[in-house]
Amino acid sequence: MTDSPVYMIVMLDVADMAAFMQDYAGPLQAINAKYGVEAVVASPSVKVLEGSYDKSITVVLRFPSQEAQAAWYADADYQPLLKRRHALTDTDTSVVLLAPQAGQDLVETTQ
């Protein structure tokens, strides 16, 4: 594995933003702090330069390493929040991507 940062790009369709912020985004802050996760961008409004975009919110998270991202995603405290995020978002049209820092490759992990 690598100590290089990885970035999670999250584009979500959220029907009830107030519930999403209260039930998911708020409680998530403690878990993010535990793993050194930084919200680089979190915005409900983006400027589309090419193509189309119809998501409710876009978030870019920076993890200190791929190991930290894998541990964060598997964390027992995150699992109920993950289920709540799925309940609050349209998971058929939402997208969650993991990208390495420039010049790095992702190492296959089990999640």
mmCIF file of C-alpha atoms in Angstrom:
data_model
loop_
_atom_site.group_PDB
_atom_site.id
_atom_site.type_symbol
_atom_site.label_atom_id
_atom_site.label_comp_id
_atom_site.label_asym_id
_atom_site.label_seq_id
_atom_site.Cartn_x
_atom_site.Cartn_y
_atom_site.Cartn_z
ATOM 1 C CA MET A 1 0.000 0.000 0.000
ATOM 2 C CA THR A 2 1.000 3.636 -0.113
ATOM 3 C CA ASP A 3 1.290 6.625 2.183
ATOM 4 C CA SER A 4 0.234 8.963 -0.625
ATOM 5 C CA PRO A 5 -3.116 10.722 -0.250
ATOM 6 C CA VAL A 6 -6.199 9.445 -2.065
ATOM 7 C CA TYR A 7 -9.279 11.442 -2.936
ATOM 8 C CA MET A 8 -12.894 10.370 -2.778
ATOM 9 C CA ILE A 9 -15.173 12.208 -5.184
ATOM 10 C CA VAL A 10 -18.808 11.977 -4.133
ATOM 11 C CA MET A 11 -21.691 13.208 -6.301
ATOM 12 C CA LEU A 12 -25.046 12.602 -4.682
ATOM 13 C CA ASP A 13 -28.722 13.013 -5.453
ATOM 14 C CA VAL A 14 -30.247 14.053 -2.129
ATOM 15 C CA ALA A 15 -34.015 14.508 -1.784
ATOM 16 C CA ASP A 16 -34.016 15.901 1.778
ATOM 17 C CA MET A 17 -30.869 17.987 2.334
ATOM 18 C CA ALA A 18 -31.792 18.918 5.925
ATOM 19 C CA ALA A 19 -32.105 15.256 6.934
ATOM 20 C CA PHE A 20 -28.908 14.430 5.030
ATOM 21 C CA MET A 21 -26.950 17.106 6.903
ATOM 22 C CA GLN A 22 -28.428 16.162 10.294
ATOM 23 C CA ASP A 23 -28.418 12.365 9.990
ATOM 24 C CA TYR A 24 -25.316 11.794 7.866
ATOM 25 C CA ALA A 25 -22.979 14.742 7.303
ATOM 26 C CA GLY A 26 -23.072 15.962 10.906
ATOM 27 C CA PRO A 27 -22.321 12.635 12.607
ATOM 28 C CA LEU A 28 -19.706 11.848 9.941
ATOM 29 C CA GLN A 29 -17.400 14.611 11.214
ATOM 30 C CA ALA A 30 -16.172 12.586 14.206
ATOM 31 C CA ILE A 31 -15.311 9.612 11.986
ATOM 32 C CA ASN A 32 -13.559 11.882 9.488
ATOM 33 C CA ALA A 33 -11.467 13.369 12.311
ATOM 34 C CA LYS A 34 -10.528 9.877 13.531
ATOM 35 C CA TYR A 35 -8.958 9.053 10.146
ATOM 36 C CA GLY A 36 -7.556 12.473 9.242
ATOM 37 C CA VAL A 37 -10.074 13.021 6.448
ATOM 38 C CA GLU A 38 -10.247 16.527 4.992
ATOM 39 C CA ALA A 39 -13.259 17.836 3.072
ATOM 40 C CA VAL A 40 -11.491 19.653 0.237
ATOM 41 C CA VAL A 41 -14.771 20.660 -1.439
ATOM 42 C CA ALA A 42 -18.367 20.312 -0.323
ATOM 43 C CA SER A 43 -20.827 22.270 -2.425
ATOM 44 C CA PRO A 44 -24.434 22.047 -3.543
ATOM 45 C CA SER A 45 -23.663 24.386 -6.442
ATOM 46 C CA VAL A 46 -21.115 23.710 -9.139
ATOM 47 C CA LYS A 47 -20.463 25.439 -12.448
ATOM 48 C CA VAL A 48 -20.764 22.980 -15.312
ATOM 49 C CA LEU A 49 -18.168 23.684 -17.988
ATOM 50 C CA GLU A 50 -18.883 20.634 -20.160
ATOM 51 C CA GLY A 51 -21.596 17.998 -20.227
ATOM 52 C CA SER A 52 -24.519 17.888 -17.837
ATOM 53 C CA TYR A 53 -24.700 17.634 -14.074
ATOM 54 C CA ASP A 54 -27.824 17.170 -11.988
ATOM 55 C CA LYS A 55 -26.547 16.127 -8.561
ATOM 56 C CA SER A 56 -27.581 17.801 -5.302
ATOM 57 C CA ILE A 57 -24.139 17.951 -3.738
ATOM 58 C CA THR A 58 -20.533 17.311 -4.686
ATOM 59 C CA VAL A 59 -17.886 16.466 -2.101
ATOM 60 C CA VAL A 60 -14.176 15.826 -2.504
ATOM 61 C CA LEU A 61 -12.558 14.138 0.492
ATOM 62 C CA ARG A 62 -8.801 13.812 0.973
ATOM 63 C CA PHE A 63 -7.578 10.772 2.899
ATOM 64 C CA PRO A 64 -3.975 10.674 4.141
ATOM 65 C CA SER A 65 -3.521 7.216 2.593
ATOM 66 C CA GLN A 66 -5.374 4.398 0.910
ATOM 67 C CA GLU A 67 -5.140 2.489 4.176
ATOM 68 C CA ALA A 68 -6.901 5.319 6.006
ATOM 69 C CA GLN A 69 -9.657 5.345 3.375
ATOM 70 C CA ALA A 70 -10.173 1.588 3.635
ATOM 71 C CA ALA A 71 -10.254 1.723 7.463
ATOM 72 C CA TRP A 72 -12.681 4.694 7.361
ATOM 73 C CA TYR A 73 -15.059 2.877 4.993
ATOM 74 C CA ALA A 74 -14.942 -0.319 7.072
ATOM 75 C CA ASP A 75 -15.223 1.445 10.449
ATOM 76 C CA ALA A 76 -17.999 -0.042 12.595
ATOM 77 C CA ASP A 77 -19.230 3.454 13.499
ATOM 78 C CA TYR A 78 -19.500 4.357 9.810
ATOM 79 C CA GLN A 79 -21.671 1.386 8.825
ATOM 80 C CA PRO A 80 -24.964 2.811 10.211
ATOM 81 C CA LEU A 81 -24.138 6.147 8.548
ATOM 82 C CA LEU A 82 -23.477 4.388 5.249
ATOM 83 C CA LYS A 83 -26.910 2.763 5.451
ATOM 84 C CA ARG A 84 -28.445 6.138 6.304
ATOM 85 C CA ARG A 85 -26.685 7.769 3.325
ATOM 86 C CA HIS A 86 -28.091 5.088 1.059
ATOM 87 C CA ALA A 87 -31.567 5.731 2.483
ATOM 88 C CA LEU A 88 -31.252 9.500 2.003
ATOM 89 C CA THR A 89 -29.782 9.476 -1.494
ATOM 90 C CA ASP A 90 -30.668 8.017 -4.845
ATOM 91 C CA THR A 91 -27.989 5.346 -4.999
ATOM 92 C CA ASP A 92 -28.866 4.512 -8.608
ATOM 93 C CA THR A 93 -27.679 7.916 -9.785
ATOM 94 C CA SER A 94 -25.179 8.855 -7.080
ATOM 95 C CA VAL A 95 -21.487 8.302 -7.722
ATOM 96 C CA VAL A 96 -18.595 7.649 -5.320
ATOM 97 C CA LEU A 97 -15.125 7.449 -6.873
ATOM 98 C CA LEU A 98 -11.676 6.885 -5.371
ATOM 99 C CA ALA A 99 -8.701 8.506 -7.086
ATOM 100 C CA PRO A 100 -5.015 8.426 -6.192
ATOM 101 C CA GLN A 101 -2.764 11.442 -6.017
ATOM 102 C CA ALA A 102 -1.225 12.288 -9.397
ATOM 103 C CA GLY A 103 1.474 9.819 -10.360
ATOM 104 C CA GLN A 104 0.230 7.114 -7.963
ATOM 105 C CA ASP A 105 -1.722 3.932 -8.581
ATOM 106 C CA LEU A 106 -4.437 2.540 -6.360
ATOM 107 C CA VAL A 107 -3.640 -0.777 -4.746
ATOM 108 C CA GLU A 108 -6.461 -3.323 -4.775
ATOM 109 C CA THR A 109 -8.036 -3.643 -1.324
ATOM 110 C CA THR A 110 -10.945 -5.592 0.014
ATOM 111 C CA GLN A 111 -13.783 -3.540 1.466
#
